[in-house]
Amino acid sequence: MNNGAKAGVGIAVLVLLVVGVYSAMVLTRGSTTTTSTSSTSSTSSTSSTSSTSSTSSTSSTSSTSSTSSNSIGVVNLGYFLNVNHAPAILGVSSGSFQNALGPSTTLKTFLFTSGGPEMVALLAGKLDMAYVGPTPAVNAYVQSSGTGVTIVAGVASGGAVFVVRSDSGITPGNVTELSGKTFAAPGLGNTQDISLRYYLLSQGYSVGPSGNVAIVDTANANIVTLFAEGKIDGAWVPEPYGETLMQQFGGKLFLDERSLFPGGNFSTAELVVRTQFLDQHPDVVTDIVSADVNETIWINSHLSQAETDLNDTMVAQTGQGYSQSILSASFARLNFTFDPLESSVLLQALHAYDLGDLTQYNPESIAGIYDLSILNSVLTAKGLPTVS
């Protein structure tokens, strides 16, 4: 994509907000009753309309609702229906996030399909906290001159793959066969989009109208359709979409992104907060971070049940679920962790800078995006090792 096209798309993204529907959840983890309210937000780029509906989880023991009175009446939280956002999906659907906030604060949630529009919403004050990939988070931090976004916890490592069609003429792992092909990623500037474009650049390919490889940036659901119809040769996507392309449409694994990072550890999701909100309401942020840590620990201790609960929630919210084999394979590529994996985030930011998506790169400055003091206080209170 040439610089003019990228600039045009960037402007379009900045003026459009994603379609989302939010709901206030008032239930305990493991309960069977919910009360929800919904409202539709502004429309967005390539994402389709999503609705958020609450579902009760039978996955873990019930928690006791907080009786504390927080410093704000409503918290607006954004996240994706991707497997690497499981702590958010399950924390919302089970009610554990709402329970942590207590009765004086209502949790309202927005669904997104790409990190760029989500960060636009956060910087505009439409969101207070969000689960998002590291690249859009860093980009928002740089765009706001280091004042708009703060990473307060990690969420997930791994769970992104490059899958090619079996009839694409591409041999999995053979980087010499990518010329003349068309690939897809879920949104310009999205974490997987940066990974795909940087990988192609590092292998000597040129992307764009005058290049030898084309990239289509669109929502994950659209990528599945394009792949099934043979309109793209492959895609770099998060789970469960990668495994869906392989199991349902005969795709072949070209590359597991873990192979590109030392030890296979790299961030694919972070928990971020609008910095002004963090300064004004640290008590609320503490409640959500604490609930996120609890959810992460529970998922890692109950993987099979987490897969079932995640699928039930996706069915309730989208009408579409995934087979057990798809979810199990997706979870196997992921590690849920509250460690933000700073070294991998800095490397991903450097890749974005090399591609021209990030206007400046200063590791010391970008490291200022982190404030792990609340996370470490929560971990200490729970008797867990702190992170740095």
mmCIF file of C-alpha atoms in Angstrom:
data_model
loop_
_atom_site.group_PDB
_atom_site.id
_atom_site.type_symbol
_atom_site.label_atom_id
_atom_site.label_comp_id
_atom_site.label_asym_id
_atom_site.label_seq_id
_atom_site.Cartn_x
_atom_site.Cartn_y
_atom_site.Cartn_z
ATOM 1 C CA MET A 1 0.000 0.000 0.000
ATOM 2 C CA ASN A 2 1.515 3.368 -0.996
ATOM 3 C CA ASN A 3 1.789 6.263 1.444
ATOM 4 C CA GLY A 4 -1.142 8.122 -0.125
ATOM 5 C CA ALA A 5 -3.446 5.150 0.211
ATOM 6 C CA LYS A 6 -2.315 4.535 3.771
ATOM 7 C CA ALA A 7 -2.945 8.166 4.642
ATOM 8 C CA GLY A 8 -6.436 7.993 3.133
ATOM 9 C CA VAL A 9 -7.320 4.910 5.083
ATOM 10 C CA GLY A 10 -5.856 6.427 8.237
ATOM 11 C CA ILE A 11 -8.049 9.516 7.875
ATOM 12 C CA ALA A 12 -11.110 7.339 7.322
ATOM 13 C CA VAL A 13 -10.370 5.376 10.443
ATOM 14 C CA LEU A 14 -9.924 8.524 12.505
ATOM 15 C CA VAL A 15 -13.354 9.881 11.588
ATOM 16 C CA LEU A 16 -15.295 6.685 12.030
ATOM 17 C CA LEU A 17 -16.047 4.844 15.243
ATOM 18 C CA VAL A 18 -16.759 1.174 15.379
ATOM 19 C CA VAL A 19 -20.241 -0.229 15.645
ATOM 20 C CA GLY A 20 -20.736 -1.612 19.104
ATOM 21 C CA VAL A 21 -23.484 -2.394 21.477
ATOM 22 C CA TYR A 22 -22.889 -2.160 25.140
ATOM 23 C CA SER A 23 -24.603 -3.764 28.051
ATOM 24 C CA ALA A 24 -24.574 -3.328 31.779
ATOM 25 C CA MET A 25 -24.001 -6.605 33.527
ATOM 26 C CA VAL A 26 -25.346 -7.241 36.995
ATOM 27 C CA LEU A 27 -24.733 -10.838 37.885
ATOM 28 C CA THR A 28 -22.321 -12.956 39.837
ATOM 29 C CA ARG A 29 -19.899 -15.444 38.282
ATOM 30 C CA GLY A 30 -21.821 -18.681 38.031
ATOM 31 C CA SER A 31 -25.274 -17.117 38.367
ATOM 32 C CA THR A 32 -28.158 -17.605 35.976
ATOM 33 C CA THR A 33 -29.867 -14.226 35.918
ATOM 34 C CA THR A 34 -28.848 -11.027 34.177
ATOM 35 C CA THR A 35 -30.106 -7.529 33.663
ATOM 36 C CA SER A 36 -28.780 -5.642 30.669
ATOM 37 C CA THR A 37 -29.264 -2.351 28.893
ATOM 38 C CA SER A 38 -28.014 -1.670 25.396
ATOM 39 C CA SER A 39 -27.353 1.261 23.125
ATOM 40 C CA THR A 40 -25.865 1.501 19.641
ATOM 41 C CA SER A 41 -22.772 3.623 19.058
ATOM 42 C CA SER A 42 -21.493 5.329 15.926
ATOM 43 C CA THR A 43 -20.606 3.302 12.850
ATOM 44 C CA SER A 44 -17.115 2.185 11.910
ATOM 45 C CA SER A 45 -14.795 1.167 9.102
ATOM 46 C CA THR A 46 -14.813 -2.486 8.014
ATOM 47 C CA SER A 47 -16.289 -4.063 11.109
ATOM 48 C CA SER A 48 -19.776 -5.463 11.082
ATOM 49 C CA THR A 49 -22.349 -4.586 13.708
ATOM 50 C CA SER A 50 -21.825 -6.542 16.890
ATOM 51 C CA SER A 51 -24.049 -6.875 19.900
ATOM 52 C CA THR A 52 -23.081 -7.597 23.450
ATOM 53 C CA SER A 53 -25.417 -9.818 25.432
ATOM 54 C CA SER A 54 -24.762 -11.255 28.821
ATOM 55 C CA THR A 55 -24.608 -14.971 29.408
ATOM 56 C CA SER A 56 -24.249 -16.825 32.632
ATOM 57 C CA SER A 57 -21.180 -18.936 33.159
ATOM 58 C CA THR A 58 -21.166 -22.266 34.922
ATOM 59 C CA SER A 59 -17.416 -22.446 34.759
ATOM 60 C CA SER A 60 -16.256 -21.383 38.150
ATOM 61 C CA THR A 61 -17.392 -20.757 41.650
ATOM 62 C CA SER A 62 -19.577 -17.767 42.359
ATOM 63 C CA SER A 63 -17.910 -14.657 43.656
ATOM 64 C CA THR A 64 -19.225 -12.206 46.187
ATOM 65 C CA SER A 65 -20.250 -8.804 44.841
ATOM 66 C CA SER A 66 -18.207 -5.857 46.014
ATOM 67 C CA THR A 67 -19.995 -3.462 48.335
ATOM 68 C CA SER A 68 -17.487 -0.656 47.827
ATOM 69 C CA SER A 69 -18.537 2.728 46.450
ATOM 70 C CA ASN A 70 -16.349 3.735 43.515
ATOM 71 C CA SER A 71 -15.482 7.216 42.302
ATOM 72 C CA ILE A 72 -17.531 6.985 39.082
ATOM 73 C CA GLY A 73 -20.950 5.652 38.108
ATOM 74 C CA VAL A 74 -20.157 4.116 34.696
ATOM 75 C CA VAL A 75 -17.078 2.395 33.232
ATOM 76 C CA ASN A 76 -16.870 1.946 29.442
ATOM 77 C CA LEU A 77 -14.819 -1.099 28.403
ATOM 78 C CA GLY A 78 -13.844 -2.203 24.895
ATOM 79 C CA TYR A 79 -12.680 -5.629 23.740
ATOM 80 C CA PHE A 80 -12.829 -8.142 20.849
ATOM 81 C CA LEU A 81 -14.495 -11.528 20.478
ATOM 82 C CA ASN A 82 -11.087 -13.104 19.842
ATOM 83 C CA VAL A 83 -9.700 -15.982 21.873
ATOM 84 C CA ASN A 84 -6.790 -13.865 23.125
ATOM 85 C CA HIS A 85 -9.356 -11.556 24.747
ATOM 86 C CA ALA A 86 -10.834 -14.444 26.752
ATOM 87 C CA PRO A 87 -10.250 -12.784 30.163
ATOM 88 C CA ALA A 88 -12.434 -9.877 29.037
ATOM 89 C CA ILE A 89 -15.068 -12.020 27.325
ATOM 90 C CA LEU A 90 -15.472 -14.334 30.303
ATOM 91 C CA GLY A 91 -15.015 -11.614 32.901
ATOM 92 C CA VAL A 92 -17.897 -9.665 31.360
ATOM 93 C CA SER A 93 -20.219 -12.562 30.566
ATOM 94 C CA SER A 94 -19.833 -14.213 33.968
ATOM 95 C CA GLY A 95 -20.322 -10.961 35.826
ATOM 96 C CA SER A 96 -17.009 -11.081 37.678
ATOM 97 C CA PHE A 97 -15.995 -7.654 36.320
ATOM 98 C CA GLN A 98 -19.282 -6.105 37.400
ATOM 99 C CA ASN A 99 -19.024 -7.795 40.777
ATOM 100 C CA ALA A 100 -15.586 -6.308 41.290
ATOM 101 C CA LEU A 101 -16.913 -2.817 40.605
ATOM 102 C CA GLY A 102 -19.801 -3.195 43.024
ATOM 103 C CA PRO A 103 -23.374 -1.891 42.806
ATOM 104 C CA SER A 104 -22.437 1.789 42.657
ATOM 105 C CA THR A 105 -20.683 1.460 39.272
ATOM 106 C CA THR A 106 -22.170 0.113 36.025
ATOM 107 C CA LEU A 107 -19.975 -1.671 33.492
ATOM 108 C CA LYS A 108 -20.843 -0.908 29.864
ATOM 109 C CA THR A 109 -19.059 -2.821 27.131
ATOM 110 C CA PHE A 110 -18.323 -2.191 23.461
ATOM 111 C CA LEU A 111 -17.244 -4.811 20.924
ATOM 112 C CA PHE A 112 -14.596 -4.011 18.304
ATOM 113 C CA THR A 113 -12.983 -5.951 15.465
ATOM 114 C CA SER A 114 -9.787 -3.922 15.076
ATOM 115 C CA GLY A 115 -7.526 -1.982 17.404
ATOM 116 C CA GLY A 116 -7.285 1.249 15.409
ATOM 117 C CA PRO A 117 -10.943 2.280 15.780
ATOM 118 C CA GLU A 118 -10.906 1.095 19.384
ATOM 119 C CA MET A 119 -8.017 3.418 20.247
ATOM 120 C CA VAL A 120 -9.724 6.287 18.413
ATOM 121 C CA ALA A 121 -12.735 5.703 20.673
ATOM 122 C CA LEU A 122 -10.539 5.614 23.768
ATOM 123 C CA LEU A 123 -8.662 8.807 22.925
ATOM 124 C CA ALA A 124 -12.007 10.489 22.207
ATOM 125 C CA GLY A 125 -13.237 9.585 25.687
ATOM 126 C CA LYS A 126 -15.802 7.053 24.440
ATOM 127 C CA LEU A 127 -13.936 4.288 26.271
ATOM 128 C CA ASP A 128 -12.249 4.291 29.660
ATOM 129 C CA MET A 129 -10.443 0.943 29.428
ATOM 130 C CA ALA A 130 -9.815 -1.495 26.602
ATOM 131 C CA TYR A 131 -8.321 -4.825 25.646
ATOM 132 C CA VAL A 132 -6.274 -4.230 22.506
ATOM 133 C CA GLY A 133 -3.219 -5.378 20.602
ATOM 134 C CA PRO A 134 0.110 -3.721 21.453
ATOM 135 C CA THR A 135 0.656 -1.949 18.137
ATOM 136 C CA PRO A 136 -2.544 0.148 18.158
ATOM 137 C CA ALA A 137 -1.904 0.910 21.849
ATOM 138 C CA VAL A 138 1.613 2.205 21.165
ATOM 139 C CA ASN A 139 0.401 4.133 18.123
ATOM 140 C CA ALA A 140 -2.254 5.852 20.255
ATOM 141 C CA TYR A 141 0.384 6.630 22.880
ATOM 142 C CA VAL A 142 2.656 8.255 20.293
ATOM 143 C CA GLN A 143 -0.215 10.133 18.617
ATOM 144 C CA SER A 144 -1.234 11.586 21.990
ATOM 145 C CA SER A 145 2.369 12.600 22.768
ATOM 146 C CA GLY A 146 2.467 10.103 25.606
ATOM 147 C CA THR A 147 -0.518 11.552 27.440
ATOM 148 C CA GLY A 148 -3.494 9.538 26.246
ATOM 149 C CA VAL A 149 -2.962 5.825 26.893
ATOM 150 C CA THR A 150 -1.439 3.710 29.647
ATOM 151 C CA ILE A 151 -0.863 -0.056 29.655
ATOM 152 C CA VAL A 152 -1.734 -1.371 33.110
ATOM 153 C CA ALA A 153 -1.490 -5.145 32.502
ATOM 154 C CA GLY A 154 -0.738 -7.774 29.921
ATOM 155 C CA VAL A 155 -3.437 -10.140 28.659
ATOM 156 C CA ALA A 156 -2.131 -12.744 26.233
ATOM 157 C CA SER A 157 0.912 -14.036 24.402
ATOM 158 C CA GLY A 158 0.650 -15.802 21.046
ATOM 159 C CA GLY A 159 -2.432 -16.891 19.171
ATOM 160 C CA ALA A 160 -1.665 -15.417 15.732
ATOM 161 C CA VAL A 161 -0.923 -17.411 12.578
ATOM 162 C CA PHE A 162 -0.264 -17.024 8.846
ATOM 163 C CA VAL A 163 -2.499 -19.460 6.945
ATOM 164 C CA VAL A 164 -2.520 -20.080 3.172
ATOM 165 C CA ARG A 165 -5.023 -21.793 0.891
ATOM 166 C CA SER A 166 -4.117 -25.313 -0.135
ATOM 167 C CA ASP A 167 -4.591 -24.365 -3.819
ATOM 168 C CA SER A 168 -2.631 -21.092 -3.594
ATOM 169 C CA GLY A 169 0.541 -22.563 -5.023
ATOM 170 C CA ILE A 170 2.329 -21.725 -1.782
ATOM 171 C CA THR A 171 4.230 -24.422 0.072
ATOM 172 C CA PRO A 172 3.946 -23.840 3.841
ATOM 173 C CA GLY A 173 7.196 -22.303 5.047
ATOM 174 C CA ASN A 174 8.549 -21.539 1.562
ATOM 175 C CA VAL A 175 9.050 -17.760 1.466
ATOM 176 C CA THR A 176 10.023 -17.775 -2.216
ATOM 177 C CA GLU A 177 6.455 -18.513 -3.369
ATOM 178 C CA LEU A 178 4.638 -15.426 -2.093
ATOM 179 C CA SER A 179 5.122 -13.121 -5.084
ATOM 180 C CA GLY A 180 1.954 -12.163 -6.934
ATOM 181 C CA LYS A 181 -0.281 -13.328 -4.105
ATOM 182 C CA THR A 182 -3.010 -11.547 -2.175
ATOM 183 C CA PHE A 183 -3.175 -11.834 1.596
ATOM 184 C CA ALA A 184 -5.444 -10.392 4.265
ATOM 185 C CA ALA A 185 -5.126 -8.942 7.766
ATOM 186 C CA PRO A 186 -7.794 -7.618 10.150
ATOM 187 C CA GLY A 187 -7.426 -3.855 9.745
ATOM 188 C CA LEU A 188 -4.751 -1.386 8.635
ATOM 189 C CA GLY A 189 -2.335 -0.782 11.491
ATOM 190 C CA ASN A 190 -3.768 -3.716 13.416
ATOM 191 C CA THR A 191 -1.212 -5.887 15.244
ATOM 192 C CA GLN A 192 -1.554 -8.735 12.718
ATOM 193 C CA ASP A 193 -1.445 -6.282 9.794
ATOM 194 C CA ILE A 194 1.900 -4.949 11.038
ATOM 195 C CA SER A 195 3.185 -8.496 11.517
ATOM 196 C CA LEU A 196 2.185 -9.519 7.990
ATOM 197 C CA ARG A 197 3.559 -6.437 6.250
ATOM 198 C CA TYR A 198 6.814 -6.488 8.213
ATOM 199 C CA TYR A 199 7.295 -10.187 7.534
ATOM 200 C CA LEU A 200 6.798 -9.659 3.810
ATOM 201 C CA LEU A 201 9.173 -6.667 3.865
ATOM 202 C CA SER A 202 11.810 -8.676 5.731
ATOM 203 C CA GLN A 203 11.571 -11.390 3.080
ATOM 204 C CA GLY A 204 12.204 -8.914 0.256
ATOM 205 C CA TYR A 205 8.627 -8.312 -0.913
ATOM 206 C CA SER A 206 6.962 -5.004 -1.707
ATOM 207 C CA VAL A 207 3.340 -4.343 -0.778
ATOM 208 C CA GLY A 208 1.006 -2.067 -2.725
ATOM 209 C CA PRO A 209 -0.212 -1.254 -6.238
ATOM 210 C CA SER A 210 3.338 -1.154 -7.572
ATOM 211 C CA GLY A 211 4.540 -4.003 -5.386
ATOM 212 C CA ASN A 212 4.606 -7.745 -5.912
ATOM 213 C CA VAL A 213 2.238 -8.632 -3.053
ATOM 214 C CA ALA A 214 -1.237 -7.266 -2.233
ATOM 215 C CA ILE A 215 -2.855 -7.003 1.180
ATOM 216 C CA VAL A 216 -6.560 -6.686 1.920
ATOM 217 C CA ASP A 217 -7.330 -5.160 5.324
ATOM 218 C CA THR A 218 -10.771 -6.149 6.559
ATOM 219 C CA ALA A 219 -12.591 -7.646 9.536
ATOM 220 C CA ASN A 220 -11.803 -11.222 10.560
ATOM 221 C CA ALA A 221 -15.268 -12.448 9.606
ATOM 222 C CA ASN A 222 -14.802 -10.995 6.117
ATOM 223 C CA ILE A 223 -11.400 -12.662 5.869
ATOM 224 C CA VAL A 224 -12.987 -16.054 6.477
ATOM 225 C CA THR A 225 -15.473 -15.394 3.653
ATOM 226 C CA LEU A 226 -12.779 -14.194 1.228
ATOM 227 C CA PHE A 227 -10.633 -17.214 2.069
ATOM 228 C CA ALA A 228 -13.532 -19.631 1.542
ATOM 229 C CA GLU A 229 -14.367 -18.009 -1.812
ATOM 230 C CA GLY A 230 -10.759 -18.169 -3.017
ATOM 231 C CA LYS A 231 -10.452 -14.391 -3.288
ATOM 232 C CA ILE A 232 -7.307 -14.281 -1.153
ATOM 233 C CA ASP A 233 -4.349 -16.650 -1.025
ATOM 234 C CA GLY A 234 -3.809 -16.455 2.707
ATOM 235 C CA ALA A 235 -4.276 -14.429 5.876
ATOM 236 C CA TRP A 236 -2.426 -13.416 9.035
ATOM 237 C CA VAL A 237 -5.095 -13.614 11.713
ATOM 238 C CA PRO A 238 -5.677 -14.136 15.445
ATOM 239 C CA GLU A 239 -7.386 -17.217 16.806
ATOM 240 C CA PRO A 240 -9.934 -18.704 16.448
ATOM 241 C CA TYR A 241 -9.924 -17.435 12.854
ATOM 242 C CA GLY A 242 -6.649 -19.092 11.881
ATOM 243 C CA GLU A 243 -7.743 -22.492 13.075
ATOM 244 C CA THR A 244 -11.127 -21.949 11.414
ATOM 245 C CA LEU A 245 -9.411 -21.367 8.062
ATOM 246 C CA MET A 246 -7.487 -24.600 8.523
ATOM 247 C CA GLN A 247 -10.144 -26.913 9.901
ATOM 248 C CA GLN A 248 -13.176 -25.689 7.980
ATOM 249 C CA PHE A 249 -11.667 -24.483 4.711
ATOM 250 C CA GLY A 250 -8.581 -26.635 4.203
ATOM 251 C CA GLY A 251 -6.025 -23.920 4.887
ATOM 252 C CA LYS A 252 -2.407 -24.795 5.619
ATOM 253 C CA LEU A 253 -0.316 -23.306 8.414
ATOM 254 C CA PHE A 254 2.445 -21.285 6.791
ATOM 255 C CA LEU A 255 3.776 -19.752 9.999
ATOM 256 C CA ASP A 256 2.975 -19.624 13.697
ATOM 257 C CA GLU A 257 4.025 -16.133 14.798
ATOM 258 C CA ARG A 258 5.519 -17.528 17.999
ATOM 259 C CA SER A 259 8.426 -18.774 15.877
ATOM 260 C CA LEU A 260 9.488 -15.157 15.240
ATOM 261 C CA PHE A 261 10.062 -14.248 18.911
ATOM 262 C CA PRO A 262 12.583 -15.517 21.480
ATOM 263 C CA GLY A 263 10.988 -18.262 23.513
ATOM 264 C CA GLY A 264 7.803 -17.897 21.492
ATOM 265 C CA ASN A 265 6.590 -15.122 23.806
ATOM 266 C CA PHE A 266 5.063 -12.006 22.303
ATOM 267 C CA SER A 267 2.143 -9.833 23.285
ATOM 268 C CA THR A 268 -1.071 -10.003 21.297
ATOM 269 C CA ALA A 269 -3.286 -8.205 23.808
ATOM 270 C CA GLU A 270 -2.828 -5.628 26.550
ATOM 271 C CA LEU A 271 -5.186 -4.012 29.043
ATOM 272 C CA VAL A 272 -5.004 -0.259 28.514
ATOM 273 C CA VAL A 273 -6.580 2.712 30.261
ATOM 274 C CA ARG A 274 -7.221 6.256 29.153
ATOM 275 C CA THR A 275 -4.569 8.073 31.175
ATOM 276 C CA GLN A 276 -6.900 10.786 32.405
ATOM 277 C CA PHE A 277 -9.302 8.108 33.657
ATOM 278 C CA LEU A 278 -6.443 6.334 35.446
ATOM 279 C CA ASP A 279 -5.420 9.570 37.160
ATOM 280 C CA GLN A 280 -8.966 10.363 38.238
ATOM 281 C CA HIS A 281 -10.247 6.877 39.124
ATOM 282 C CA PRO A 282 -7.404 4.568 40.221
ATOM 283 C CA ASP A 283 -9.837 2.710 42.487
ATOM 284 C CA VAL A 284 -11.953 1.661 39.505
ATOM 285 C CA VAL A 285 -8.891 0.611 37.521
ATOM 286 C CA THR A 286 -7.738 -1.432 40.506
ATOM 287 C CA ASP A 287 -11.088 -3.246 40.615
ATOM 288 C CA ILE A 288 -10.902 -4.216 36.925
ATOM 289 C CA VAL A 289 -7.226 -5.194 37.078
ATOM 290 C CA SER A 290 -7.910 -7.371 40.114
ATOM 291 C CA ALA A 291 -10.834 -9.053 38.345
ATOM 292 C CA ASP A 292 -8.701 -9.534 35.227
ATOM 293 C CA VAL A 293 -5.975 -11.249 37.268
ATOM 294 C CA ASN A 294 -8.569 -13.529 38.848
ATOM 295 C CA GLU A 295 -10.026 -14.376 35.438
ATOM 296 C CA THR A 296 -6.583 -15.098 33.982
ATOM 297 C CA ILE A 297 -5.719 -17.427 36.851
ATOM 298 C CA TRP A 298 -9.058 -19.189 36.511
ATOM 299 C CA ILE A 299 -8.673 -19.669 32.731
ATOM 300 C CA ASN A 300 -5.199 -21.145 33.094
ATOM 301 C CA SER A 301 -6.500 -23.538 35.744
ATOM 302 C CA HIS A 302 -9.687 -24.531 33.880
ATOM 303 C CA LEU A 303 -8.769 -24.502 30.183
ATOM 304 C CA SER A 304 -11.392 -27.006 29.070
ATOM 305 C CA GLN A 305 -14.215 -25.247 30.895
ATOM 306 C CA ALA A 306 -12.928 -21.883 29.691
ATOM 307 C CA GLU A 307 -13.170 -23.098 26.101
ATOM 308 C CA THR A 308 -16.775 -24.185 26.674
ATOM 309 C CA ASP A 309 -17.759 -20.948 28.395
ATOM 310 C CA LEU A 310 -16.066 -18.853 25.716
ATOM 311 C CA ASN A 311 -17.947 -20.689 22.991
ATOM 312 C CA ASP A 312 -21.259 -20.306 24.812
ATOM 313 C CA THR A 313 -20.668 -16.567 25.091
ATOM 314 C CA MET A 314 -19.772 -16.217 21.410
ATOM 315 C CA VAL A 315 -22.928 -18.109 20.423
ATOM 316 C CA ALA A 316 -25.037 -15.865 22.637
ATOM 317 C CA GLN A 317 -23.478 -12.678 21.264
ATOM 318 C CA THR A 318 -23.046 -13.511 17.574
ATOM 319 C CA GLY A 319 -25.148 -16.601 16.926
ATOM 320 C CA GLN A 320 -22.013 -18.439 15.834
ATOM 321 C CA GLY A 321 -19.848 -20.799 17.829
ATOM 322 C CA TYR A 322 -16.780 -22.933 17.189
ATOM 323 C CA SER A 323 -16.088 -26.638 17.418
ATOM 324 C CA GLN A 324 -14.223 -28.032 20.381
ATOM 325 C CA SER A 325 -11.291 -28.947 18.142
ATOM 326 C CA ILE A 326 -10.987 -25.373 16.825
ATOM 327 C CA LEU A 327 -11.083 -23.861 20.298
ATOM 328 C CA SER A 328 -8.675 -26.410 21.780
ATOM 329 C CA ALA A 329 -6.143 -25.809 18.995
ATOM 330 C CA SER A 330 -6.577 -22.037 19.399
ATOM 331 C CA PHE A 331 -6.013 -22.158 23.148
ATOM 332 C CA ALA A 332 -2.931 -24.345 22.616
ATOM 333 C CA ARG A 333 -1.248 -21.467 20.736
ATOM 334 C CA LEU A 334 -1.947 -18.997 23.537
ATOM 335 C CA ASN A 335 -0.592 -18.179 26.941
ATOM 336 C CA PHE A 336 -2.781 -15.986 29.115
ATOM 337 C CA THR A 337 -0.577 -13.740 31.223
ATOM 338 C CA PHE A 338 -0.843 -10.424 33.021
ATOM 339 C CA ASP A 339 2.830 -9.800 32.166
ATOM 340 C CA PRO A 340 2.768 -7.158 29.382
ATOM 341 C CA LEU A 341 5.916 -8.623 27.760
ATOM 342 C CA GLU A 342 7.517 -5.225 27.219
ATOM 343 C CA SER A 343 10.455 -6.399 25.094
ATOM 344 C CA SER A 344 8.143 -7.906 22.483
ATOM 345 C CA VAL A 345 5.980 -4.773 22.439
ATOM 346 C CA LEU A 346 9.030 -2.586 21.797
ATOM 347 C CA LEU A 347 10.081 -4.878 18.949
ATOM 348 C CA GLN A 348 6.609 -4.738 17.424
ATOM 349 C CA ALA A 349 6.703 -0.945 17.719
ATOM 350 C CA LEU A 350 10.025 -0.900 15.874
ATOM 351 C CA HIS A 351 8.449 -2.959 13.086
ATOM 352 C CA ALA A 352 5.592 -0.452 12.836
ATOM 353 C CA TYR A 353 8.120 2.377 12.663
ATOM 354 C CA ASP A 354 10.074 0.625 9.908
ATOM 355 C CA LEU A 355 6.823 0.340 7.923
ATOM 356 C CA GLY A 356 6.025 4.025 8.390
ATOM 357 C CA ASP A 357 2.952 3.368 10.547
ATOM 358 C CA LEU A 358 4.587 4.759 13.678
ATOM 359 C CA THR A 359 5.845 8.308 13.248
ATOM 360 C CA GLN A 360 8.637 8.025 15.808
ATOM 361 C CA TYR A 361 10.474 5.324 17.708
ATOM 362 C CA ASN A 362 12.274 5.958 20.948
ATOM 363 C CA PRO A 363 12.392 2.867 23.208
ATOM 364 C CA GLU A 364 12.844 4.915 26.374
ATOM 365 C CA SER A 365 9.926 7.167 25.500
ATOM 366 C CA ILE A 366 7.648 4.316 24.448
ATOM 367 C CA ALA A 367 8.451 2.477 27.673
ATOM 368 C CA GLY A 368 6.579 5.303 29.400
ATOM 369 C CA ILE A 369 3.335 3.746 28.202
ATOM 370 C CA TYR A 370 3.534 1.318 31.128
ATOM 371 C CA ASP A 371 2.266 1.871 34.647
ATOM 372 C CA LEU A 372 2.286 -1.493 36.398
ATOM 373 C CA SER A 373 1.980 -0.134 39.924
ATOM 374 C CA ILE A 374 -1.674 -1.127 40.289
ATOM 375 C CA LEU A 375 -1.050 -4.560 38.796
ATOM 376 C CA ASN A 376 1.869 -5.220 41.116
ATOM 377 C CA SER A 377 -0.111 -4.042 44.144
ATOM 378 C CA VAL A 378 -2.871 -6.482 43.169
ATOM 379 C CA LEU A 379 -0.389 -9.315 42.642
ATOM 380 C CA THR A 380 1.302 -8.623 45.964
ATOM 381 C CA ALA A 381 -2.040 -8.662 47.755
ATOM 382 C CA LYS A 382 -2.764 -12.040 46.194
ATOM 383 C CA GLY A 383 0.648 -13.410 47.134
ATOM 384 C CA LEU A 384 1.799 -13.609 43.500
ATOM 385 C CA PRO A 385 5.129 -12.544 41.966
ATOM 386 C CA THR A 386 5.206 -9.021 40.588
ATOM 387 C CA VAL A 387 6.072 -8.164 36.971
ATOM 388 C CA SER A 388 8.291 -5.471 35.512
#
